[in-house]
mmCIF file of C-alpha atoms and ligand atoms in Angstrom:
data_model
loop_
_atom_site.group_PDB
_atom_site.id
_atom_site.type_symbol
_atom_site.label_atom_id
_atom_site.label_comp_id
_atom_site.label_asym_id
_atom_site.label_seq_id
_atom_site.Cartn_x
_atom_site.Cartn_y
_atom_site.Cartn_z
ATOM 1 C CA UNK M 1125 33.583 -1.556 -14.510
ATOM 2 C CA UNK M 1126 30.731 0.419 -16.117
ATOM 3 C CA UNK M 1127 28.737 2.155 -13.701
ATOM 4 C CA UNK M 1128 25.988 3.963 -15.541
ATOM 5 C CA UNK M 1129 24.379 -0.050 -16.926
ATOM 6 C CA UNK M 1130 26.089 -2.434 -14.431
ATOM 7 C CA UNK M 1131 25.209 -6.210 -15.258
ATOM 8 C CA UNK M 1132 24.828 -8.302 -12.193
ATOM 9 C CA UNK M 1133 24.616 -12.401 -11.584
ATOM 10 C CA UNK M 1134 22.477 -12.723 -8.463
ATOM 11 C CA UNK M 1135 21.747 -16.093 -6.593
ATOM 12 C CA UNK M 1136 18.858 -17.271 -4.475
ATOM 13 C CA UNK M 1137 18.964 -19.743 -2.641
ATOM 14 C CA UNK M 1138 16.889 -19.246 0.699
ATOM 15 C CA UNK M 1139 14.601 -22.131 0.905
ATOM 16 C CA UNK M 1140 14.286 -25.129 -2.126
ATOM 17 C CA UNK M 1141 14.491 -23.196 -5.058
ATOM 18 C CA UNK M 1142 17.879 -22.674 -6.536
ATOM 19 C CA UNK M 1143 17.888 -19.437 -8.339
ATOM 20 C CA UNK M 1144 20.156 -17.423 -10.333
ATOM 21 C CA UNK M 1145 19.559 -14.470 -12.737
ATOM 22 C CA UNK M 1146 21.356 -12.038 -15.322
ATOM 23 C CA UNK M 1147 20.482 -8.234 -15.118
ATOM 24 C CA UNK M 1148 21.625 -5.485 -17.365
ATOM 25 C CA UNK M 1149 20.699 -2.276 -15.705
ATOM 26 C CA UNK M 1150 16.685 -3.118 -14.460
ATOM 27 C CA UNK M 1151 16.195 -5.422 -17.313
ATOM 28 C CA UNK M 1152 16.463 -9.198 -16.614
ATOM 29 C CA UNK M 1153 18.171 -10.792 -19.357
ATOM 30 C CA UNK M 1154 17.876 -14.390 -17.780
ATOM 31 C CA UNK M 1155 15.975 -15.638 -14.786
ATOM 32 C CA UNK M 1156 16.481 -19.317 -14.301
ATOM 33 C CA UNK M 1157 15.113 -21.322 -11.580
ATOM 34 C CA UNK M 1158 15.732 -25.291 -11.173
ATOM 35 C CA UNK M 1159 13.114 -26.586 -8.219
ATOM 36 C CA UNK M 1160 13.475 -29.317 -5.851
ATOM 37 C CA UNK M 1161 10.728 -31.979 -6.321
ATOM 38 C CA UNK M 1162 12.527 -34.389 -3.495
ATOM 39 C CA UNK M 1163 10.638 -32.660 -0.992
ATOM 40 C CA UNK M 1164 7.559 -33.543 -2.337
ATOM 41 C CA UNK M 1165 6.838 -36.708 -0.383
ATOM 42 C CA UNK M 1166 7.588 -35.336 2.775
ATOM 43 C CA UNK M 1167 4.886 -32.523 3.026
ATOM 44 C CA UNK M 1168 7.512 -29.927 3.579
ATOM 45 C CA UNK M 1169 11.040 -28.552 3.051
ATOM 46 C CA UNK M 1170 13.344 -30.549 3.961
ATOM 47 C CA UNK M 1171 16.445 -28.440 5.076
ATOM 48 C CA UNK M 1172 19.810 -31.446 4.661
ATOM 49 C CA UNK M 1173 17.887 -32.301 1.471
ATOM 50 C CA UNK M 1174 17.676 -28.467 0.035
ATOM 51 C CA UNK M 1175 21.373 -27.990 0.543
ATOM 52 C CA UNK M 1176 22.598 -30.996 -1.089
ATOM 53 C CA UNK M 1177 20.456 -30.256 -4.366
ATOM 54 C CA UNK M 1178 21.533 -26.555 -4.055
ATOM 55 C CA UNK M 1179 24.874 -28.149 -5.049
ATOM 56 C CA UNK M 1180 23.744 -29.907 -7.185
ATOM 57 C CA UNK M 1181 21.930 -27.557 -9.184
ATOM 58 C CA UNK M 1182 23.628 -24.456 -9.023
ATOM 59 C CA UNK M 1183 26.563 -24.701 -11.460
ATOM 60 C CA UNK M 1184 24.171 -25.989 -14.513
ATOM 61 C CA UNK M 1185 21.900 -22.892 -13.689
ATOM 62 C CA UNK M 1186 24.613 -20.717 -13.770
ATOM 63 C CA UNK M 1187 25.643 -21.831 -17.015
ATOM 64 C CA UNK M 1188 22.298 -22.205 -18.464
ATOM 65 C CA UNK M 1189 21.935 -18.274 -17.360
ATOM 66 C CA UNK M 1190 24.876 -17.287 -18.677
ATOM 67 C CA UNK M 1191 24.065 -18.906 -21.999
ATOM 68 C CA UNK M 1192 20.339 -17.722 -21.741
ATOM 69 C CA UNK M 1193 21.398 -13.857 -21.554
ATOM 70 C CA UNK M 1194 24.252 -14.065 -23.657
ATOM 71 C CA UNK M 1195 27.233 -12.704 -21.770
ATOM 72 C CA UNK M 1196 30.618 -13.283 -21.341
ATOM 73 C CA UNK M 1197 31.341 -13.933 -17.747
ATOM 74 C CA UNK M 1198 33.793 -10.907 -18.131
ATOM 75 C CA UNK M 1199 31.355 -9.112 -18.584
ATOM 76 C CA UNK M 1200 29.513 -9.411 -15.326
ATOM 77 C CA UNK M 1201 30.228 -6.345 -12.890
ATOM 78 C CA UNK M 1202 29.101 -7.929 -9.515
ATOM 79 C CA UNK M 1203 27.908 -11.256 -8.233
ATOM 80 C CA UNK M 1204 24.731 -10.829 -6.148
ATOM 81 C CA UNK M 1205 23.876 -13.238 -3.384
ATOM 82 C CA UNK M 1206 20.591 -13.813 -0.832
ATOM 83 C CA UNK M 1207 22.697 -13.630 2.561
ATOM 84 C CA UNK M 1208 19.331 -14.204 4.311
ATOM 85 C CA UNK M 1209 16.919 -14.587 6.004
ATOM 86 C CA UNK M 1210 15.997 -18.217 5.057
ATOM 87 C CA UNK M 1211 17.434 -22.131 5.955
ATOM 88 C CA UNK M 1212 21.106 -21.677 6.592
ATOM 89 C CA UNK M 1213 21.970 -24.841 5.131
ATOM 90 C CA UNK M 1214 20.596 -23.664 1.626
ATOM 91 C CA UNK M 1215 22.399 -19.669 2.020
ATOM 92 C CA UNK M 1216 25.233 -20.782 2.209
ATOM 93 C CA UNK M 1217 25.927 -22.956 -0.887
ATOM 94 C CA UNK M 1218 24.894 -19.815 -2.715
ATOM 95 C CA UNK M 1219 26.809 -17.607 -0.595
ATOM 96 C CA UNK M 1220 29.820 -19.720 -0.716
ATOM 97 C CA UNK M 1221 29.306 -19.923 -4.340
ATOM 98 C CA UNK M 1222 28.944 -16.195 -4.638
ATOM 99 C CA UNK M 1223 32.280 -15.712 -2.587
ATOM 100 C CA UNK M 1224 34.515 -17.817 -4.887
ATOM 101 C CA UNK M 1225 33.102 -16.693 -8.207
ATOM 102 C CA UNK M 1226 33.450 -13.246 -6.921
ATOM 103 C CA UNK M 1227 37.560 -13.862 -6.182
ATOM 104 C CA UNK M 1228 37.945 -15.694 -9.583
ATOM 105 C CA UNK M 1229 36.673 -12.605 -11.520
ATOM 106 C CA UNK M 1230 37.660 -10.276 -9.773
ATOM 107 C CA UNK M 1231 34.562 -8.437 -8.389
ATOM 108 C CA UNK M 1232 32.505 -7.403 -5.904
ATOM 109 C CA UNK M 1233 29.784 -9.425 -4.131
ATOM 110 C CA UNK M 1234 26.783 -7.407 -2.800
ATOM 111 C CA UNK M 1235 24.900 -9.673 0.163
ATOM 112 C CA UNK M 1236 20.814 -8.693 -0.441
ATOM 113 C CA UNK M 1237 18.238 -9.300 1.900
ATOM 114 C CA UNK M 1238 15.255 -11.592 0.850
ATOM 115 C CA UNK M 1239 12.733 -9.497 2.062
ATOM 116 C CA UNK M 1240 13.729 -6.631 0.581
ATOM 117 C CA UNK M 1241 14.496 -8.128 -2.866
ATOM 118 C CA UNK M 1242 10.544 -9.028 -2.963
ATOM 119 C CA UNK M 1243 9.577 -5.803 -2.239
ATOM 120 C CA UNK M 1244 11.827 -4.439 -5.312
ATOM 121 C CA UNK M 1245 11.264 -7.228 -7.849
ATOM 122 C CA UNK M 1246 8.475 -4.163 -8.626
ATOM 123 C CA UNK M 1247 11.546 -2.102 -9.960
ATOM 124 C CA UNK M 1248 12.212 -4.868 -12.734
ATOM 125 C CA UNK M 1249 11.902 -3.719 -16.219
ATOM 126 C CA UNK M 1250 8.911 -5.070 -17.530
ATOM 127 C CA UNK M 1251 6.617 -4.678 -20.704
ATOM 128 C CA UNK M 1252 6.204 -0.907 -19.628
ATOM 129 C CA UNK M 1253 4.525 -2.096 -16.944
ATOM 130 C CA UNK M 1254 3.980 0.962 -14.242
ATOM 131 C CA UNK M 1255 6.253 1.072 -11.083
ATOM 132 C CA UNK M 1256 5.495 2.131 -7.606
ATOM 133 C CA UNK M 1257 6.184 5.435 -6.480
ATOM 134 C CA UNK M 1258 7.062 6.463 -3.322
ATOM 135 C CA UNK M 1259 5.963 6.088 -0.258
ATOM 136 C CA UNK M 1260 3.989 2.898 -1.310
ATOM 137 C CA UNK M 1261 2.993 0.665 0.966
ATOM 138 C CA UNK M 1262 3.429 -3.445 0.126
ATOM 139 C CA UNK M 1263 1.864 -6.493 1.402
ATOM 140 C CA UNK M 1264 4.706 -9.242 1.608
ATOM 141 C CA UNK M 1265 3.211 -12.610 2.165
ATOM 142 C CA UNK M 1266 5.236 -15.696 1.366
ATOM 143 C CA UNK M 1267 5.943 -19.463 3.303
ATOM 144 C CA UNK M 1268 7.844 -17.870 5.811
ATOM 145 C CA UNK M 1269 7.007 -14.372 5.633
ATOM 146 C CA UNK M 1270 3.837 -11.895 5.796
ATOM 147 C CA UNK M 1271 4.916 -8.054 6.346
ATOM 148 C CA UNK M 1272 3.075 -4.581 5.918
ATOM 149 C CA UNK M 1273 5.757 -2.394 4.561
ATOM 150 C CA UNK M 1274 6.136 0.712 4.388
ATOM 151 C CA UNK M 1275 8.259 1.618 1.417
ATOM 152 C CA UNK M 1276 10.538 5.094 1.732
ATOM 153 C CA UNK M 1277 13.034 4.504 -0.958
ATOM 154 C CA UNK M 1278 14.493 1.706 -2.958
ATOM 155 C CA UNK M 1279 16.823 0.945 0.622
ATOM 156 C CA UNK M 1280 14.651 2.472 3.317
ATOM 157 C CA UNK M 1281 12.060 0.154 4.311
ATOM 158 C CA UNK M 1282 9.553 -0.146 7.352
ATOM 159 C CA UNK M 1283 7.815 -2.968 8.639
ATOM 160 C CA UNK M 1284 4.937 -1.332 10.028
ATOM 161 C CA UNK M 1285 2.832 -4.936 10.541
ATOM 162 C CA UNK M 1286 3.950 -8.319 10.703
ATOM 163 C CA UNK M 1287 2.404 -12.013 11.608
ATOM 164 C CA UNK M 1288 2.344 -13.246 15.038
ATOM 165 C CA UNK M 1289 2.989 -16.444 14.624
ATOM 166 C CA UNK M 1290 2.242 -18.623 10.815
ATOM 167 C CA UNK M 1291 2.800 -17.017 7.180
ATOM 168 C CA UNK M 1292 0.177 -16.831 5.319
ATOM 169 C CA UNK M 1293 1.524 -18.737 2.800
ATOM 170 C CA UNK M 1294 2.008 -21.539 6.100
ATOM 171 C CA UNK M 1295 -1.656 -21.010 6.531
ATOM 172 C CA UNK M 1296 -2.383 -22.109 2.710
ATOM 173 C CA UNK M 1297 -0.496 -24.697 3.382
ATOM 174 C CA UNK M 1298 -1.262 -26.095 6.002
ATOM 175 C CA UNK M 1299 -5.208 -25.478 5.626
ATOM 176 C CA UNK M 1300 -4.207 -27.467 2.122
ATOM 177 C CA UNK M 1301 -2.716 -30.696 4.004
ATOM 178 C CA UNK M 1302 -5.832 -30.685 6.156
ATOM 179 C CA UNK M 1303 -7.881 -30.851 2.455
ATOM 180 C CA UNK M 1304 -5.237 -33.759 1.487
ATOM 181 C CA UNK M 1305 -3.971 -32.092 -1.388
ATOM 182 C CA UNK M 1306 0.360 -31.986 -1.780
ATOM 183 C CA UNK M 1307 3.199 -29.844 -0.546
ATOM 184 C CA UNK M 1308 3.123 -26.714 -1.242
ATOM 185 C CA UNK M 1309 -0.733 -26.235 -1.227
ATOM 186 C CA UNK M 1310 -1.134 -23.101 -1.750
ATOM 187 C CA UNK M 1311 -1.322 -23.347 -5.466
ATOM 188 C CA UNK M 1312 -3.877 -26.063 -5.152
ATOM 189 C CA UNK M 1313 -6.435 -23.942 -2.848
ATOM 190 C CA UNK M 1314 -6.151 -21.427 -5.429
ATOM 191 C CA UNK M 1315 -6.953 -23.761 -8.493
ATOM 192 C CA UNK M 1316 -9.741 -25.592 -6.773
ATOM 193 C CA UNK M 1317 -11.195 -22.259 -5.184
ATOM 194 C CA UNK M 1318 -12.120 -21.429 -8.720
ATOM 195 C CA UNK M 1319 -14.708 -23.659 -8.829
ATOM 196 C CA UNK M 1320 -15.771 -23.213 -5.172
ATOM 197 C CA UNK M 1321 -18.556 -20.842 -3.424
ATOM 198 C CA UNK M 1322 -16.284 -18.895 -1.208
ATOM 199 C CA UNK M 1323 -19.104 -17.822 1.012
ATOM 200 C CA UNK M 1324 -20.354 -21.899 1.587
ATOM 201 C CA UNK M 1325 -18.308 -22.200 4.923
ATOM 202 C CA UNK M 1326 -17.324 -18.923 7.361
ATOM 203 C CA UNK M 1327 -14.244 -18.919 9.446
ATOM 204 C CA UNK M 1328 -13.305 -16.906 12.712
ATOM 205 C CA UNK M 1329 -11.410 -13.933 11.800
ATOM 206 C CA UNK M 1330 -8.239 -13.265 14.212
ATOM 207 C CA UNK M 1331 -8.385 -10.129 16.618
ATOM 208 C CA UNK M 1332 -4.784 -8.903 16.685
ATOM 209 C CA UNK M 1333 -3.753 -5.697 17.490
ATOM 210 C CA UNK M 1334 -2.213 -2.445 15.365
ATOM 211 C CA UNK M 1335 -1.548 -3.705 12.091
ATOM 212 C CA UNK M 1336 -0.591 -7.558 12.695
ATOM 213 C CA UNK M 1337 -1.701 -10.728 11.948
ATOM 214 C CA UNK M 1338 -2.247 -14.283 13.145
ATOM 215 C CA UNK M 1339 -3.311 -17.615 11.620
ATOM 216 C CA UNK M 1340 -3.086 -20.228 13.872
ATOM 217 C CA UNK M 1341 -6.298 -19.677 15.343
ATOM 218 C CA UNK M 1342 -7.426 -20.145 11.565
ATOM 219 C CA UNK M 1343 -5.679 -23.957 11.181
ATOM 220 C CA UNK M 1344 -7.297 -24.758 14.542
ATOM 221 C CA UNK M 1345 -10.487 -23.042 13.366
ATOM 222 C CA UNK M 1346 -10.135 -25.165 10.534
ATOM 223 C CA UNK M 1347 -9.324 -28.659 11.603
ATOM 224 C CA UNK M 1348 -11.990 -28.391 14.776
ATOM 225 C CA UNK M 1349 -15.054 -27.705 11.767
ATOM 226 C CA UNK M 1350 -13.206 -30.838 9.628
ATOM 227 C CA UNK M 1351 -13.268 -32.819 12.329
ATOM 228 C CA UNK M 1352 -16.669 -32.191 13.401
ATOM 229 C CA UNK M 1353 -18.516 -32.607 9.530
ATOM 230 C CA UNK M 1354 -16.406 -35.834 9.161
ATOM 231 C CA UNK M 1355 -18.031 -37.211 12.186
ATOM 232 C CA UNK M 1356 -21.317 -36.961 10.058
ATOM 233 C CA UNK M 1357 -19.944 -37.854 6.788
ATOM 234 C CA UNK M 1358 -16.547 -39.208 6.413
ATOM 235 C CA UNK M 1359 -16.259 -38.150 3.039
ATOM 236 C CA UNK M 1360 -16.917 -34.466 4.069
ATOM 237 C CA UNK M 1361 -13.882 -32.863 2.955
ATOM 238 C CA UNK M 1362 -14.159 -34.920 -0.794
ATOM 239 C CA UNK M 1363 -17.368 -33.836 -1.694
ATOM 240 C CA UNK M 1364 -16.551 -30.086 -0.811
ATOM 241 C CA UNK M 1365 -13.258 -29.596 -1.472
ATOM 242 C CA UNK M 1366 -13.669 -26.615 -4.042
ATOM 243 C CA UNK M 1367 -15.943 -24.958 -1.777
ATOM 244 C CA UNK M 1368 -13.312 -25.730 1.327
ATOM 245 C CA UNK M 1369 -10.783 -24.219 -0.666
ATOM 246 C CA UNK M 1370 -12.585 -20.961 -1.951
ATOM 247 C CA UNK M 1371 -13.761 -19.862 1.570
ATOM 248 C CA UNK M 1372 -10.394 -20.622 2.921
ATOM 249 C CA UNK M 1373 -9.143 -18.851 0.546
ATOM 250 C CA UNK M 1374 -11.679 -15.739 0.557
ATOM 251 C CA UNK M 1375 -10.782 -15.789 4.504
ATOM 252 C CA UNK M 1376 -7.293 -15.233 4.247
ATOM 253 C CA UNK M 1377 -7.401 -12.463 1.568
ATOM 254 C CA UNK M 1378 -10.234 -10.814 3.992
ATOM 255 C CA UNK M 1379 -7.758 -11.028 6.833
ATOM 256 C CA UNK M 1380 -4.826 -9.705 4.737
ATOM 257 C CA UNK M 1381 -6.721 -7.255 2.920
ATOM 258 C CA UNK M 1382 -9.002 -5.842 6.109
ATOM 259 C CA UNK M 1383 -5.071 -4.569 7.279
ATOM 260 C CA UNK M 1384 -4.026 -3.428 4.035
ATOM 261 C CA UNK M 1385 -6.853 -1.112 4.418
ATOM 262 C CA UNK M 1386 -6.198 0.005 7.727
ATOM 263 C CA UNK M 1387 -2.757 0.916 7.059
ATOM 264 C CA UNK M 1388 -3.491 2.834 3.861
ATOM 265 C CA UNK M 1389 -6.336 5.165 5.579
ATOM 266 C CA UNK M 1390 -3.989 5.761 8.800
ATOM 267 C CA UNK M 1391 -0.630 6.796 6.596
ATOM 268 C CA UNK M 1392 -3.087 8.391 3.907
ATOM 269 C CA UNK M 1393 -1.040 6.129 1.063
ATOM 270 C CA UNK M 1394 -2.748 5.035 -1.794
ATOM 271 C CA UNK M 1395 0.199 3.215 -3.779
ATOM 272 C CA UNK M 1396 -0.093 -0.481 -2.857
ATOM 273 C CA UNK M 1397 1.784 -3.538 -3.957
ATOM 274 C CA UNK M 1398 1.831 -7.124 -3.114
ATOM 275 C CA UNK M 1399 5.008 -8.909 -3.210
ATOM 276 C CA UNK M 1400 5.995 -12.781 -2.336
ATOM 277 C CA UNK M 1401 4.591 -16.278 -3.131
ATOM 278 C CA UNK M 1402 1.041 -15.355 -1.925
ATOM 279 C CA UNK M 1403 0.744 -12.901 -4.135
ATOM 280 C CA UNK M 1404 0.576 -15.637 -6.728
ATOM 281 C CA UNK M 1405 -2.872 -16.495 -5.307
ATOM 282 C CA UNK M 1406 -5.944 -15.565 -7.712
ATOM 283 C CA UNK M 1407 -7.733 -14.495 -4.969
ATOM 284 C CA UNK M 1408 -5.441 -11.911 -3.744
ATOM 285 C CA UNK M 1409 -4.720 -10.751 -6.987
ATOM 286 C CA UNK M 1410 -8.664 -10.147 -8.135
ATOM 287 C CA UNK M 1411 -9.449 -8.572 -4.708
ATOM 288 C CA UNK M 1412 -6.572 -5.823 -4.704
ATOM 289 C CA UNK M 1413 -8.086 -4.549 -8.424
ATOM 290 C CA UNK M 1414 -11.484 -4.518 -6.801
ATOM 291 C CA UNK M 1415 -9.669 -3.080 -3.885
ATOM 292 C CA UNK M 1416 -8.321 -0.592 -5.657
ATOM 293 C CA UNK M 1417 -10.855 0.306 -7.823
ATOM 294 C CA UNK M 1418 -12.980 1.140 -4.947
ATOM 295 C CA UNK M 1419 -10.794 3.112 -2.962
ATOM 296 C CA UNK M 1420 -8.713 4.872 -5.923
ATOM 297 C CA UNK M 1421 -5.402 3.256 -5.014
ATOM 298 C CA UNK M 1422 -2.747 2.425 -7.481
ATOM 299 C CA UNK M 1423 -2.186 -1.541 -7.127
ATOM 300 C CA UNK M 1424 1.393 -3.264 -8.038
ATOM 301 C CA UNK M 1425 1.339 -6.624 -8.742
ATOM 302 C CA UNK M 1426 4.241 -8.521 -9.973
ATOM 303 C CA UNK M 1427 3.992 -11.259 -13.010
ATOM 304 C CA UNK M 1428 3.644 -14.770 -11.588
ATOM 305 C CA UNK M 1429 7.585 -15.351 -11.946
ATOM 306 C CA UNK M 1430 8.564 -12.406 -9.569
ATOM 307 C CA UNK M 1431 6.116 -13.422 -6.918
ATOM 308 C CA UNK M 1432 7.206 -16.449 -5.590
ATOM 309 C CA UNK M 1433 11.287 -17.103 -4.682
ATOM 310 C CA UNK M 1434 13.543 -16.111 -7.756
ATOM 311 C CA UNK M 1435 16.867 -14.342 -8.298
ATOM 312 C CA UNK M 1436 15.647 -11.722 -10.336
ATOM 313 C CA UNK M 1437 14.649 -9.713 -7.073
ATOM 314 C CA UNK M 1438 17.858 -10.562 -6.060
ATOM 315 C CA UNK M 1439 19.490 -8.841 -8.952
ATOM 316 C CA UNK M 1440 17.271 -5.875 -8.606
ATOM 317 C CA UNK M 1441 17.941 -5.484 -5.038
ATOM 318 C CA UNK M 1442 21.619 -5.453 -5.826
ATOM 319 C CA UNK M 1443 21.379 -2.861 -8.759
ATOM 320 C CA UNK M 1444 20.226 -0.169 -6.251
ATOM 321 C CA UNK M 1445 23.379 -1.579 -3.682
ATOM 322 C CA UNK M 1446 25.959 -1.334 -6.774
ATOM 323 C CA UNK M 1447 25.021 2.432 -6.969
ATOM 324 C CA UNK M 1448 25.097 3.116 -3.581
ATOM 325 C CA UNK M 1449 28.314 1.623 -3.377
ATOM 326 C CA UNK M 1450 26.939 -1.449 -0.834
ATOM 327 C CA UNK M 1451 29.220 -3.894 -1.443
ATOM 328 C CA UNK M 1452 30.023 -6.778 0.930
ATOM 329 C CA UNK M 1453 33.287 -8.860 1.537
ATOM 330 C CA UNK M 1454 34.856 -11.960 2.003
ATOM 331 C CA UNK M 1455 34.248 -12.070 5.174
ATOM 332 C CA UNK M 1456 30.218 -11.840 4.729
ATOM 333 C CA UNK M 1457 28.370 -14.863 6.301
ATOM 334 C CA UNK M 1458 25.051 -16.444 5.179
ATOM 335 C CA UNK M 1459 21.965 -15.955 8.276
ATOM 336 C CA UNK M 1460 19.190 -17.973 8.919
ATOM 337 C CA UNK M 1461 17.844 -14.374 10.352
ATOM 338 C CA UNK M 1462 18.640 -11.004 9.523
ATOM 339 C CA UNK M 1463 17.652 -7.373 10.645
ATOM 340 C CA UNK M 1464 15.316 -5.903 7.992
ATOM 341 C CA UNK M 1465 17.480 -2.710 7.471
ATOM 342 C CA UNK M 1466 20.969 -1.821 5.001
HETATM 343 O O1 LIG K 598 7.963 -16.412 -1.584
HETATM 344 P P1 LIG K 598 7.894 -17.899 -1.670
HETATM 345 O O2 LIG K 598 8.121 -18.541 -3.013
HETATM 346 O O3 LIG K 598 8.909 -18.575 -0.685
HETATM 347 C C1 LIG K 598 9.191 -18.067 0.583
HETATM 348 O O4 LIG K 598 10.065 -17.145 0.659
HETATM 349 O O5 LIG K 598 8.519 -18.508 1.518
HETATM 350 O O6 LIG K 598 6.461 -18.328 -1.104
HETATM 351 C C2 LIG K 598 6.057 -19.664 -1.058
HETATM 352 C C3 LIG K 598 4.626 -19.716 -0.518
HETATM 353 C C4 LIG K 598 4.154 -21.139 -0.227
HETATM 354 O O7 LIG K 598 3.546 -21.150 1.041
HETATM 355 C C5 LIG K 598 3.113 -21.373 -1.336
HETATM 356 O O8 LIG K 598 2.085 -22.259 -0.987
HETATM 357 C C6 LIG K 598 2.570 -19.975 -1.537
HETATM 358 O O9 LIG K 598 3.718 -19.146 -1.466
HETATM 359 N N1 LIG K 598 1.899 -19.830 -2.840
HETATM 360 C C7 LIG K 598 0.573 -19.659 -2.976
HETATM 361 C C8 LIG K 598 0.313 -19.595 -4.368
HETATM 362 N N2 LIG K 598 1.508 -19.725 -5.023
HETATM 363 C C9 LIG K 598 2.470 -19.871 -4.068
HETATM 364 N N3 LIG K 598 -0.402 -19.561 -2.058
HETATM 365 C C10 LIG K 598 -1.649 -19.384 -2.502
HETATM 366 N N4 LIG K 598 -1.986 -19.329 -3.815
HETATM 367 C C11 LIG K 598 -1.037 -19.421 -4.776
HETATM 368 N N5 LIG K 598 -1.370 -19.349 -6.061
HETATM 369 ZN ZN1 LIG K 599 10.535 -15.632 -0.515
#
């Protein structure tokens, strides 16, 4: 087994995307990722669904992976594997998966946390494109997730602020149904916002305390002011759906990025990141360069493909476990909910 360049197959498969990706050191020689349009028509994830097209899917990925990067299965040092947290349903065909291609070649299987592998997909070879340095703080907002972190080393994470109660990505969404547009809406806000006035409508802000959040007072916020225009004009929500969508929008980032703020003038860090499917959103994306213009921070934002759930964080996450000797065994179990620690 080579230890200075080890090449790693990792798996994700947390929620309804069935990942899996080929790494060579920090470079990502193949990062394929097969998505689960049956969920479509239901307005959500639905969890019996995402497991039985996580077995359906995952041996072609693997082998289109394989193929993609050009290595000989023998090749491959360790098999990485999200152990959580996420739907159990969907960890464990990729943990059980993990386990028995582990045993047939021979080597070890490394269980990485979700959360963390977001945070690291920043480590991932790419273009020559700058890495964080530590401490940095990251923003990690996704469906299920939205977490301050503070960032110590590649293993040695803090969550110094969390949500109380929905994701930010559940408050795109959700805000999104309200507007009528499909599951997952949070890509829709963002497309329509671009041709919206993102100061037409305001929205009560959340008091929370320290360095939290909370959106649910938001989606009520939201569907109370809906309800009440539509009682004037039923077709409310049609003739202003870009400018709906850009001042939801603009009041999420505000909320997110208000915190950000806070947390890099208390800890006096000014390396931030953003991490997870939010940070897909335009809107985020533009205001952390603006953001960090004006305050002289370093930002970190991953490409589109690293932001939202794929196995190349996985793989990354894994690379700093191989050297560190963090391997797991047979006995390892996939968790709906895991500590946020190694
Ligand atoms: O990290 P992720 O792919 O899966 C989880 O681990 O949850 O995040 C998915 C979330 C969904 O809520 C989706 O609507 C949101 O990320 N999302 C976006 C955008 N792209 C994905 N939200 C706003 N704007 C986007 N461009
Ligand atoms: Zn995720």
């Amino acid at each position: 087994m080579s230890q200075k360049e080890p090449i790693i197959l990792a798996i994700e498969s947390s929620c309804d995307d069935t990942s899996v990706a080929i790494l060579k050191n920090e470079t990502i020689l193949a990062n394929l990722i097969a998505g689960q349009e049956v969920h479509r028509v239901y307005g959500g994830v639905v969890p019996e669904l995402a497991s039985r097209a996580h077995l359906q899917n995952i041996v072609p990925v693997i082998e289109a992976a394989v193929q993609k990067a050009d290595v000989a299965l023998g090749d491959i040092d360790a098999i990485a594997f999200t152990k959580g947290p996420g739907l159990l349903g969907s960890l464990i065909v990729g943990t059980s998966f993990a386990k028995s291609l582990s045993l047939a070649l021979d080597i070890p299987i490394i269980d990485v946390n979700h959360m963390f592998g977001h945070v690291l997909a920043h480590f991932i070879d790419d273009d020559g494109k700058s890495k964080p340095k530590f401490p940095f703080i990251c923003l990690t907002v996704s469906g299920g997730h939205t977490q301050i972190v503070l960032v110590r080393d590649y293993l040695e994470m803090e969550i110094i602020g969390a949500t109380k109660d929905d994701a930010a990505g559940e408050a795109f969404d959700k805000a999104a149904k309200m507007l009528g547009f499909e599951y997952p809406g949070g890509p829709l806000i963002d497309k329509h916002s671009k041709s919206g006035n993102p100061f037409a409508f305001g929205f009560t802000k959340p008091r929370v305390d320290g360095y939290n959040f909370s959106f649910s007072g938001l989606k009520t916020g939201i569907m109370n002011f809906l309800n009440k225009e539509q009682l004037h004009d039923p077709n409310f929500i049609e003739e202003n759906k870009s400018d709906l969508s850009a001042s939801i929008q603009h009041t999420i980032v505000e909320i997110l990025m208000t915190q950000l703020k806070r947390v890099s003038d208390d800890y006096g860090i000014q390396e931030i990141a953003i991490a997870g499917g939010v940070s897909a959103n335009s809107g985020l994306r533009n205001r952390l360069v603006e953001d960090g213009n004006k305050f002289g921070w370093n930002v970190y934002i991953p490409r589109f493909e690293y932001c939202t759930d794929n196995a190349a964080m996985i793989a990354i996450t894994a690379k700093f476990m191989f050297e560190k000797g963090l391997f797991a065994d047979q006995s390892v179990t996939a968790r709906a909910r895991i500590p946020f620690t190694y």
